mmCIF file of C-alpha atoms in Angstrom:
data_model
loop_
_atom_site.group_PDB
_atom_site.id
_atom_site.type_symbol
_atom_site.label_atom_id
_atom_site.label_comp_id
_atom_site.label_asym_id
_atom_site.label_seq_id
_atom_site.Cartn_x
_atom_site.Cartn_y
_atom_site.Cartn_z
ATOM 1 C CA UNK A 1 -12.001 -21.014 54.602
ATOM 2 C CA UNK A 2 -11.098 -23.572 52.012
ATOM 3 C CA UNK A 3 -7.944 -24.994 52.138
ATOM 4 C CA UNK A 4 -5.913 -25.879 49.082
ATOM 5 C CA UNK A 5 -3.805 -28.800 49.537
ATOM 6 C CA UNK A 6 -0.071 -28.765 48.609
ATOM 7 C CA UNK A 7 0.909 -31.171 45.904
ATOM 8 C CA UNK A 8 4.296 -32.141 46.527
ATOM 9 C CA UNK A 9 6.769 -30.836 43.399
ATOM 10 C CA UNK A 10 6.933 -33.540 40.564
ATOM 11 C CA UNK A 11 10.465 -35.024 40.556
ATOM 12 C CA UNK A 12 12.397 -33.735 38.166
ATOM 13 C CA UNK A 13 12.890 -35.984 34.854
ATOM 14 C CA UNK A 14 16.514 -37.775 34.107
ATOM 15 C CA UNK A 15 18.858 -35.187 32.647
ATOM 16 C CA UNK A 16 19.434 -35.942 28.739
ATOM 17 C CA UNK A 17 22.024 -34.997 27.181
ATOM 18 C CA UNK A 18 21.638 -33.031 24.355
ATOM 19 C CA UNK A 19 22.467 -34.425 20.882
ATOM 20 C CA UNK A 20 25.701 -33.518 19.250
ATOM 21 C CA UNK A 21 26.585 -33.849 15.535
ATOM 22 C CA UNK A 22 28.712 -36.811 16.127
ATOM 23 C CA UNK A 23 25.266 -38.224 17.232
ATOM 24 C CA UNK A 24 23.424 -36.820 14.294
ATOM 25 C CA UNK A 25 26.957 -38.647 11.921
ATOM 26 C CA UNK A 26 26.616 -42.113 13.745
ATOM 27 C CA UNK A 27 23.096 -42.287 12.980
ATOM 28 C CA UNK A 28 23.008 -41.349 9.193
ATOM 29 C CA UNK A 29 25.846 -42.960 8.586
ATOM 30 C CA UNK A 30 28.236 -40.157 7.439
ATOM 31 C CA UNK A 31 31.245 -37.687 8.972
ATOM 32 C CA UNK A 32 30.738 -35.199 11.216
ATOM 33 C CA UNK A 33 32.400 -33.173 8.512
ATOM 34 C CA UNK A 34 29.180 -33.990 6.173
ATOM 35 C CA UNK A 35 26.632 -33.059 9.092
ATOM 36 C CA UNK A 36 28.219 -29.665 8.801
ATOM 37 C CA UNK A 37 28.304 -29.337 5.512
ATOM 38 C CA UNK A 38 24.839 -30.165 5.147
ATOM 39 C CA UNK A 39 23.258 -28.383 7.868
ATOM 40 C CA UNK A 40 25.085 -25.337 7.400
ATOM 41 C CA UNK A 41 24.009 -25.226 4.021
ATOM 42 C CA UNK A 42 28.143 -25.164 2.681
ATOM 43 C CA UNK A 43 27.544 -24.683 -1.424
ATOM 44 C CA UNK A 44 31.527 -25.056 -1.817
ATOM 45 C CA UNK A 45 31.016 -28.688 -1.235
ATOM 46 C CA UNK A 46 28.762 -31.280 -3.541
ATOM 47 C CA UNK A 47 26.671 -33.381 -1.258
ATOM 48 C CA UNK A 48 24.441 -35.811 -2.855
ATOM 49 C CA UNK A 49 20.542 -35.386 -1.905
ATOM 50 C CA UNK A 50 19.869 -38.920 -0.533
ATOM 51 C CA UNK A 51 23.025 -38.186 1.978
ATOM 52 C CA UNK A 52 21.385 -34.772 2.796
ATOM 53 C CA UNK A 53 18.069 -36.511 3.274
ATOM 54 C CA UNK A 54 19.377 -38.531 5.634
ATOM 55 C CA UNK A 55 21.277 -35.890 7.664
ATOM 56 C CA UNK A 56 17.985 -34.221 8.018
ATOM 57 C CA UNK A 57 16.445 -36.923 8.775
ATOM 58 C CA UNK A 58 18.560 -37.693 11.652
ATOM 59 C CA UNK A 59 18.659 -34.358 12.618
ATOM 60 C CA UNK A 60 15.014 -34.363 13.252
ATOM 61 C CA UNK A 61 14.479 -37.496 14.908
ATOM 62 C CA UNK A 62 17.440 -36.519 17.469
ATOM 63 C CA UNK A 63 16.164 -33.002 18.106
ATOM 64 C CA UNK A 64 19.617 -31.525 17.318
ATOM 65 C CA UNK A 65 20.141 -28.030 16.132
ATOM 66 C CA UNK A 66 23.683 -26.079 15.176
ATOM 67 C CA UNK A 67 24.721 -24.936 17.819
ATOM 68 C CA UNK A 68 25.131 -20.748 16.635
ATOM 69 C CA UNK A 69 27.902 -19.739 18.840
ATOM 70 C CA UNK A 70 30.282 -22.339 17.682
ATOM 71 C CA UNK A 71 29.386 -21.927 14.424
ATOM 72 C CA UNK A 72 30.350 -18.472 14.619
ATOM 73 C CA UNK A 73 33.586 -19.266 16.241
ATOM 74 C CA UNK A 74 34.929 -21.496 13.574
ATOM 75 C CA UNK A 75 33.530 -18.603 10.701
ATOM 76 C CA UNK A 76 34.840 -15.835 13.313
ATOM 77 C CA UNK A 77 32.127 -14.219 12.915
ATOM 78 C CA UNK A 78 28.710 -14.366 13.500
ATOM 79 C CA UNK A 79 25.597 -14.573 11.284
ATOM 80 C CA UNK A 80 23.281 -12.528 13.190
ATOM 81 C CA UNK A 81 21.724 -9.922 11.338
ATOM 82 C CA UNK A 82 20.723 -7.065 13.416
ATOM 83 C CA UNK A 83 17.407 -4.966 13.001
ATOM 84 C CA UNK A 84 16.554 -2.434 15.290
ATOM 85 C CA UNK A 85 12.755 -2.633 15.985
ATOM 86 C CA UNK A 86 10.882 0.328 15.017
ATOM 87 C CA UNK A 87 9.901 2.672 17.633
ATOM 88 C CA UNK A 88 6.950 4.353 15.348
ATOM 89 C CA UNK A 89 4.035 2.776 13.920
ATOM 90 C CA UNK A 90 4.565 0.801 10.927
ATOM 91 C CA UNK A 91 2.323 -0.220 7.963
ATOM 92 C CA UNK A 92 1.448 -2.802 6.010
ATOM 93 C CA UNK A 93 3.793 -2.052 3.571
ATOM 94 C CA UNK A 94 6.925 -2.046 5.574
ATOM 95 C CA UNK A 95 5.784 -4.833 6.903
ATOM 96 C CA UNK A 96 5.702 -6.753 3.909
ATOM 97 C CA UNK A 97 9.257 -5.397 2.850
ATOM 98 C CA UNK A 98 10.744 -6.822 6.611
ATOM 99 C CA UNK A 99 8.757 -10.303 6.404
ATOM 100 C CA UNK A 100 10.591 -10.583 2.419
ATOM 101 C CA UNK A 101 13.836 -9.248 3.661
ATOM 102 C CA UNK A 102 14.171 -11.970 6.284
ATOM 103 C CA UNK A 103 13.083 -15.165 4.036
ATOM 104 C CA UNK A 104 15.783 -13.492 1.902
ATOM 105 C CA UNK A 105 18.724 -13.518 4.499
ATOM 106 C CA UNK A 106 16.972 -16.741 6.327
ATOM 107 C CA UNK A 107 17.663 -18.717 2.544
ATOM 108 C CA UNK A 108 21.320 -16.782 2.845
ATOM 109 C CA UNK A 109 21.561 -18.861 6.553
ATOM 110 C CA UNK A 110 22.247 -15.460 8.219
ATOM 111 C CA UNK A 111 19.755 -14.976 11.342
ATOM 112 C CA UNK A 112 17.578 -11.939 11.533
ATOM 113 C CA UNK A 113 16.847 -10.595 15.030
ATOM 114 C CA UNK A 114 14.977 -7.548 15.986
ATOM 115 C CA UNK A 115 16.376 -5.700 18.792
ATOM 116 C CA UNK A 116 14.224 -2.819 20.629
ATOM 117 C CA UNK A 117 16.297 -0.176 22.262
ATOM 118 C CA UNK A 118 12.807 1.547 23.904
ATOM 119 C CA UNK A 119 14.799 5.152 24.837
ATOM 120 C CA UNK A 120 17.918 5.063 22.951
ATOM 121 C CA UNK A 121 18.512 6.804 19.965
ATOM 122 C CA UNK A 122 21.057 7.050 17.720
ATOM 123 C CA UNK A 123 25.045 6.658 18.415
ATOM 124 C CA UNK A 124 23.767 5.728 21.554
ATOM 125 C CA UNK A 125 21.636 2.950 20.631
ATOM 126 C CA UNK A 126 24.690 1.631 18.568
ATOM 127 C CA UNK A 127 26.257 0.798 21.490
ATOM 128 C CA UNK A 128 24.091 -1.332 22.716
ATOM 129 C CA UNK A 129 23.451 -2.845 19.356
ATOM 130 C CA UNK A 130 26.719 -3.500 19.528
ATOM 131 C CA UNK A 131 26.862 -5.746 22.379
ATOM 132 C CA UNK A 132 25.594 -8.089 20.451
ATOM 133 C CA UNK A 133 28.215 -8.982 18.301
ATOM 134 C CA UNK A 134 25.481 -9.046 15.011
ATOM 135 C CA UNK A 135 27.813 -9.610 11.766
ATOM 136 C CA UNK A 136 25.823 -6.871 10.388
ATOM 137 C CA UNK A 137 23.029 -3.830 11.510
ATOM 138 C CA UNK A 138 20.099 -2.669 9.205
ATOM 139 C CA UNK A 139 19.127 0.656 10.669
ATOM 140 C CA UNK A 140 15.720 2.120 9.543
ATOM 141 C CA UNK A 141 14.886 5.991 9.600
ATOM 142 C CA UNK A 142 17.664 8.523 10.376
ATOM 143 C CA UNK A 143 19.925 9.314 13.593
ATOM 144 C CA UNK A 144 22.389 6.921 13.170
ATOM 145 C CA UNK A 145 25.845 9.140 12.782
ATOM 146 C CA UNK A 146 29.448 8.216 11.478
ATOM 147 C CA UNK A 147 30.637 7.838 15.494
ATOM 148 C CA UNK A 148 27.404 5.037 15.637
ATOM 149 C CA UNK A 149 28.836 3.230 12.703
ATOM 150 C CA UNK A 150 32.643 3.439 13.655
ATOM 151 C CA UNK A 151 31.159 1.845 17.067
ATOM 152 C CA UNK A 152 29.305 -0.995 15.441
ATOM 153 C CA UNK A 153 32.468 -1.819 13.156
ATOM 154 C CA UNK A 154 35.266 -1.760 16.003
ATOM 155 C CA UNK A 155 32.745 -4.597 17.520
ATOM 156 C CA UNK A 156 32.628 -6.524 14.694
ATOM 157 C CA UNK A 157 29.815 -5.981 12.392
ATOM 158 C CA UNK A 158 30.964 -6.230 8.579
ATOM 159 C CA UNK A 159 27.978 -4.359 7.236
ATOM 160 C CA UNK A 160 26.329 -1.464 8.178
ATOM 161 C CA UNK A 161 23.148 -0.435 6.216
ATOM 162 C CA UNK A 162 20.934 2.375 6.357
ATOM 163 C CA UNK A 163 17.715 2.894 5.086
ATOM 164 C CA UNK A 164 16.752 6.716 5.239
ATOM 165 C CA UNK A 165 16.774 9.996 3.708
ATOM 166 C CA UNK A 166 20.486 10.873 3.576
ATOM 167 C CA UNK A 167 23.971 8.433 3.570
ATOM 168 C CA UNK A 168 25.914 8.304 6.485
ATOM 169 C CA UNK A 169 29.817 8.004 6.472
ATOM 170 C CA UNK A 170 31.200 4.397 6.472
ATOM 171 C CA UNK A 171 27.847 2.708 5.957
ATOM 172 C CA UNK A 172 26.066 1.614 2.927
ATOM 173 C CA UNK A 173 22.932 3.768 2.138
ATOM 174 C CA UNK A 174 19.661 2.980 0.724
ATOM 175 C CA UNK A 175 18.137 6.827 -0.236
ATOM 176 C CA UNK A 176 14.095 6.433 0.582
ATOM 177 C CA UNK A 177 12.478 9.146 -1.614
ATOM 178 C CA UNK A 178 9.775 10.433 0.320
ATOM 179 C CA UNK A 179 9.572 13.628 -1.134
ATOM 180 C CA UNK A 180 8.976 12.247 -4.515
ATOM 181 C CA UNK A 181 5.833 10.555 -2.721
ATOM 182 C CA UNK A 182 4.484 13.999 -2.063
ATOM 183 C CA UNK A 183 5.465 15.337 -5.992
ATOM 184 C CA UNK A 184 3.715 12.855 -7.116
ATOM 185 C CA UNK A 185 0.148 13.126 -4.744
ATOM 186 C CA UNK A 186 0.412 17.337 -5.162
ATOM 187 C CA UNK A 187 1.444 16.798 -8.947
ATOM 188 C CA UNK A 188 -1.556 14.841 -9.461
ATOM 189 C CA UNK A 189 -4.018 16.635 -7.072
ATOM 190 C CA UNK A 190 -3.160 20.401 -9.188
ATOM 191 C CA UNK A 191 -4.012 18.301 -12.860
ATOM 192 C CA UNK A 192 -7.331 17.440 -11.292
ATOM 193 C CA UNK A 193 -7.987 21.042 -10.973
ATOM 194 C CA UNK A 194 -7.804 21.109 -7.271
ATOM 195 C CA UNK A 195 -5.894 24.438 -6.074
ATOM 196 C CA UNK A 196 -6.693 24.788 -2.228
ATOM 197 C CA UNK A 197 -4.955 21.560 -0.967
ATOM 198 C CA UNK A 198 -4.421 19.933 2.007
ATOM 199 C CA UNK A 199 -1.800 17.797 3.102
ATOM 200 C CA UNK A 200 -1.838 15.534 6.526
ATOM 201 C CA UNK A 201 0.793 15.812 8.682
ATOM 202 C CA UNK A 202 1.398 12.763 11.282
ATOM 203 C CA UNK A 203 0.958 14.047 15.152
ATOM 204 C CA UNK A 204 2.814 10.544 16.127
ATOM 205 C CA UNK A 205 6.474 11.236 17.212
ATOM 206 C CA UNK A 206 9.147 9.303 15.403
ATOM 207 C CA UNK A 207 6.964 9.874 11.630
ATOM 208 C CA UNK A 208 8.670 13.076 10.588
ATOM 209 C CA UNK A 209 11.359 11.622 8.650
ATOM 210 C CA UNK A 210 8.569 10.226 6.096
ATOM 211 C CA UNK A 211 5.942 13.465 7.221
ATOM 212 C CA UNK A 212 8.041 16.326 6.260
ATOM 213 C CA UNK A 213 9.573 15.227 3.562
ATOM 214 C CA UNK A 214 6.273 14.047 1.704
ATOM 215 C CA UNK A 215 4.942 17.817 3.090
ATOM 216 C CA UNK A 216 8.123 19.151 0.950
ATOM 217 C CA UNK A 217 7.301 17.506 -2.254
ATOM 218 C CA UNK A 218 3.853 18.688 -2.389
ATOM 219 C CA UNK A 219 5.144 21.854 -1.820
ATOM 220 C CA UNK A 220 7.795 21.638 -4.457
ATOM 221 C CA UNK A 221 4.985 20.382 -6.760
ATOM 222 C CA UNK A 222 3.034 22.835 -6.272
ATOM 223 C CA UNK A 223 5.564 25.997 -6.300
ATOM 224 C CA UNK A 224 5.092 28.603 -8.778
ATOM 225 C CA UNK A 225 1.468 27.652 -9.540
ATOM 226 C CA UNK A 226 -1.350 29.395 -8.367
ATOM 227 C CA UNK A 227 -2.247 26.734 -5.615
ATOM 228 C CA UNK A 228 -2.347 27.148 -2.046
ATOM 229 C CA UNK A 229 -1.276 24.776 0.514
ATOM 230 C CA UNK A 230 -2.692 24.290 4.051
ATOM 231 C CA UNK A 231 -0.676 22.329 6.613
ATOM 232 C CA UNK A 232 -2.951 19.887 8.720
ATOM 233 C CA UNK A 233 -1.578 17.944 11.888
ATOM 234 C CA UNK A 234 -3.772 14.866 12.873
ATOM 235 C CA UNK A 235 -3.336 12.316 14.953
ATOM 236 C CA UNK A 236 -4.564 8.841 13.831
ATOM 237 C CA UNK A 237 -7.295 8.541 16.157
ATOM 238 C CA UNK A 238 -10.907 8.576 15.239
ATOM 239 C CA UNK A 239 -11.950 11.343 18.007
ATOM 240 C CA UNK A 240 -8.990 13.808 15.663
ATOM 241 C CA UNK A 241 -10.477 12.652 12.519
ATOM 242 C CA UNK A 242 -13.845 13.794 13.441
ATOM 243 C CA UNK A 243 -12.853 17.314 15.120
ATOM 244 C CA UNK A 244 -10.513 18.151 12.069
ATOM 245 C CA UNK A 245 -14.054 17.390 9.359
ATOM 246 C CA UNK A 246 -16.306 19.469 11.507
ATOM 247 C CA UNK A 247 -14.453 22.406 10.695
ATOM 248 C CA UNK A 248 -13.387 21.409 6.928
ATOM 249 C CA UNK A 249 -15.606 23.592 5.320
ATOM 250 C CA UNK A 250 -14.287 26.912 7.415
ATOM 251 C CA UNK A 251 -10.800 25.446 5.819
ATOM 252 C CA UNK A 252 -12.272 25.759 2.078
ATOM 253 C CA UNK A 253 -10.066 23.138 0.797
ATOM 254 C CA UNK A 254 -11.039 20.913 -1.717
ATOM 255 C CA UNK A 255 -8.491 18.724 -2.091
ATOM 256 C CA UNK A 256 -6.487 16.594 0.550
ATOM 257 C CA UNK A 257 -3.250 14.610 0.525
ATOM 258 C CA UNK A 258 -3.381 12.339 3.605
ATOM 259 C CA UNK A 259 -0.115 10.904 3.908
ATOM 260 C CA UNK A 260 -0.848 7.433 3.321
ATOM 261 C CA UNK A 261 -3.765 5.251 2.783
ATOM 262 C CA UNK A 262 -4.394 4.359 6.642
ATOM 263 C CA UNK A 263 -4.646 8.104 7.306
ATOM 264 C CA UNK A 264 -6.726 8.612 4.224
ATOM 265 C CA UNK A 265 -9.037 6.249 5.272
ATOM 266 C CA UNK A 266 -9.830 7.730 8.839
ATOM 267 C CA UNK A 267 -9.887 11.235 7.518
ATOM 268 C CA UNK A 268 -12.447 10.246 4.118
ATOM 269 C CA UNK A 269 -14.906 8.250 6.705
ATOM 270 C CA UNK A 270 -15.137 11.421 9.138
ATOM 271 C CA UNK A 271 -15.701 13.549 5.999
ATOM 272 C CA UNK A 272 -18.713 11.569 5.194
ATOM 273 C CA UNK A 273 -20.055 11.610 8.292
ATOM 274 C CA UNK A 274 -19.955 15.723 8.329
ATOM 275 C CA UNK A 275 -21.917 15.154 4.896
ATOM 276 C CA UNK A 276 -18.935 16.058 2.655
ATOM 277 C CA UNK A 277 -18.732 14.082 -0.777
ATOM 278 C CA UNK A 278 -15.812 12.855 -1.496
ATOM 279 C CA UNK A 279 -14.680 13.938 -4.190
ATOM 280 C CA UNK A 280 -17.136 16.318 -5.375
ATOM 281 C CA UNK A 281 -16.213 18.236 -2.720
ATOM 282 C CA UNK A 282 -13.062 17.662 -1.539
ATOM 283 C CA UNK A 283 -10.502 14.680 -3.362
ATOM 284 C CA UNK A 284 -8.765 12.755 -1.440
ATOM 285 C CA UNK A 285 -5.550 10.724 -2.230
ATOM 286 C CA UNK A 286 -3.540 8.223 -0.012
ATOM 287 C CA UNK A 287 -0.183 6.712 -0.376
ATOM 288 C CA UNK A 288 1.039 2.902 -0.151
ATOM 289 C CA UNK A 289 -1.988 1.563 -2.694
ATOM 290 C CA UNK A 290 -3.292 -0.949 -0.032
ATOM 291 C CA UNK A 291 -5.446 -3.110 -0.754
ATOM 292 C CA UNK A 292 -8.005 -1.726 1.916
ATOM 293 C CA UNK A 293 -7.947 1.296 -0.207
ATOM 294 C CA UNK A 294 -9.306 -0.573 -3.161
ATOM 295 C CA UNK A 295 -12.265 -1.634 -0.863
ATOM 296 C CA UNK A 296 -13.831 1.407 0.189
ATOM 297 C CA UNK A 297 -16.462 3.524 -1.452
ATOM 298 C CA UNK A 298 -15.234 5.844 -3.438
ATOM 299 C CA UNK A 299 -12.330 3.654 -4.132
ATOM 300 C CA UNK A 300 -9.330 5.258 -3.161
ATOM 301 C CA UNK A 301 -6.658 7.247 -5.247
ATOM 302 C CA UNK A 302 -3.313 6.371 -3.975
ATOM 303 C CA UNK A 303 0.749 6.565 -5.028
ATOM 304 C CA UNK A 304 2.177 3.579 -5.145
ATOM 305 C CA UNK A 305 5.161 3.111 -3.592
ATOM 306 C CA UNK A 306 8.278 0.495 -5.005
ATOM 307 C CA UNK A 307 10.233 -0.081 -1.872
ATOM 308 C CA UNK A 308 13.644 -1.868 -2.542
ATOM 309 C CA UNK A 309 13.654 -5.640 -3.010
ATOM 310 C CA UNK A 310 13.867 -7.351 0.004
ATOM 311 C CA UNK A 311 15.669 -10.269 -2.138
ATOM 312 C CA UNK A 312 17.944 -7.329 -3.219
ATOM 313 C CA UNK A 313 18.836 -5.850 -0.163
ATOM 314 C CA UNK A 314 19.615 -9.361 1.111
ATOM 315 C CA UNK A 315 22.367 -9.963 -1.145
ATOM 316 C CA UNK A 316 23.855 -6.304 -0.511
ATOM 317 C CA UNK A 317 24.384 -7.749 3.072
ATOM 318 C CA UNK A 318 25.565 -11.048 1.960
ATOM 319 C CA UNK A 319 27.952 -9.069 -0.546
ATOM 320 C CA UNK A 320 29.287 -6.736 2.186
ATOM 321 C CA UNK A 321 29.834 -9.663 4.742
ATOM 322 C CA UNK A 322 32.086 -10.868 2.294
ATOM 323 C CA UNK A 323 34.037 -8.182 1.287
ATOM 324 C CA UNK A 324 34.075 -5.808 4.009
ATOM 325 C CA UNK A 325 36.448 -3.547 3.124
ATOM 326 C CA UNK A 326 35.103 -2.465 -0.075
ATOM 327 C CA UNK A 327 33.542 1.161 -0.638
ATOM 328 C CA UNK A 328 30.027 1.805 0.688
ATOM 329 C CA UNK A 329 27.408 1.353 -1.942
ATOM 330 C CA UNK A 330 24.593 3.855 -2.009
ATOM 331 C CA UNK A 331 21.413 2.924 -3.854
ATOM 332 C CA UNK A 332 18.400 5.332 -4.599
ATOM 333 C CA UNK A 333 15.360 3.322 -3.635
ATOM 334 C CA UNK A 334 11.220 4.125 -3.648
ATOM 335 C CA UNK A 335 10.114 4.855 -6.509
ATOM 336 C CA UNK A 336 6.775 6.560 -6.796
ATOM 337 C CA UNK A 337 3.835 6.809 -9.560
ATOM 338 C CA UNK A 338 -0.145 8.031 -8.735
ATOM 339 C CA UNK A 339 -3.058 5.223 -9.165
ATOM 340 C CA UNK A 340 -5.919 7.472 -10.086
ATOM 341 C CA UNK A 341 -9.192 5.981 -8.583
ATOM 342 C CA UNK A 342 -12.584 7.280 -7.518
ATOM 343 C CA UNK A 343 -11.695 9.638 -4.789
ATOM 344 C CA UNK A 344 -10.209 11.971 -6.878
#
């Protein structure tokens, strides 16, 4: 048996204190008033660039940071900005909408932090949103109530924004459109000529608050006319894809709308491999207008979607952080209009 020899513990290095503004002021050269100023980013206050330079500059070269907690005792508040992390599988898009929205706060010096509450839903996941004092909450998708809000007020939190299909008492409201996403895929799908249309329905719990309601505006699109519409759950998984196209032509449609462009892409791929020509015989049409979409072969037909500006949205937190007692705004957001490509 071979023996590993024990190494004794390295001895642990001299304690160093940590750097303090006062350090940060002695070494630039300025008040400990101006080291706040500057890296707090205070606009009510004219500081000179060479001074800031040189605040930064001795920032850096001590290693200090503001220390957050402080900072948010002196403001009495914080300047956390809370974000519940999604529990369902996000796209692209969103992505892109979450990575703008923080620069946005981040140049606002609020911090964004995304919190996962894996099994809690709701009022109930307010509470423990709660707990961490955020100065204000961002809550994606729907479930949050009025109790939820009055919960994440009483602890603090100035704002309270929601980004979903209906407003919610006491909180500000952005209205996400997703039916109009469907109008506008069925809409264009019936002017094609297509009348035997299907339209993709997520299997993943968590996506019906974007599935249904896009399912509802095809339907509305479509009511009155003499198209029929066939309801098609599929999960996004390649082994689905494939067992749904084997059977398309028992289905007789000739016309699909997919949901979005990911699940447009899985479905067109495992139509051509059951020899179906896209579109010839069936059209397909996406939603998001990724750029993957623009890729493929046929090119994909897609509605593109306008989410809210995440430069926008920013400054409807900053604005409500101010002044929290003012009414709660509600803005109708996602806009929606058909890029017509190859696939249908």
């Amino acid at each position: 048996m071979v023996q590993i020899p024990r190494t004794p513990a390295p001895a642990s290095p001299a304690a160093r204190s940590v750097p303090t503004s006062a350090d940060v002021a002695r070494l630039a050269g300025v008040s400990r008033a101006t080291v706040s100023y500057v890296l707090n980013n205070t606009s009510a206050v004219r500081i000179s660039e060479p001074t800031r330079h040189r605040v930064h500059a001795a920032a850096k070269e001590l290693g200090y940071v503001p220390h957050a907690a402080a900072r948010s005792l002196r403001a009495g508040h914080s300047r956390m900005v809370l974000m519940p992390a999604p529990s369902i599988p996000v796209g692209p898009l969103y992505g892109q909408f979450i990575n703008e929205l923080q620069w946005a706060l981040g140049r606002l010096d609020y911090t964004v932090v995304q919190y996962g509450t894996v099994g809690l839903h709701g009022d109930e996941a307010a509470r423990a949103w709660a707990e961490l004092r955020p100065v204000a909450v961002l809550v994606p998708g729907s479930g949050l109530g009025p109790q939820g809000v009055a919960v994440l007020k009483r602890s603090g939190a100035r704002a309270v924004v929601t980004l979903g299909p209906e407003s919610v008492e006491g909180a500000h409201a952005l209205l996400m459109n997703h039916e109009g996403v469907g109008h506008c895929a069925g809409s264009h799908l019936y002017a094609r000529g297509r009348r035997r249309i299907g339209v993709l329905v997520p299997a993943e719990a968590g996506l019906e608050a974007f599935s249904l309601p896009r399912l509802q505006g095809v339907r509305n699109a479509l009511r009155g006319t003499d198209a029929v519409l066939t309801e098609l759950p599929l999960a996004h998984d390649e082994e689905a894809a494939a067992r749904l196209a084997a059977r398309w032509r028992s289905l007789g449609l000739d016309a699909v709308f997919a949901y979005n462009d990911e699940y447009a892409m899985l479905l067109m791929r495992a139509l051509q491999d059951e020899g179906i020509s896209v579109p010839r015989d069936t059209a397909v049409i996406g939603a998001d207008d990724l750029m993957l979409g623009r890729l493929l072969r046929p090119r994909l037909s897609t509605v593109h979607i306008e989410l809210p500006s995440g430069r926008d949205l920013a400054e409807l937190v900053d604005r409500a952080v101010r002044n929290p007692d003012a009414a709660p705004e509600t803005h109708k957001v996602l806009d929606a209009s058909v890029v017509h490509r190859d696939s249908t």
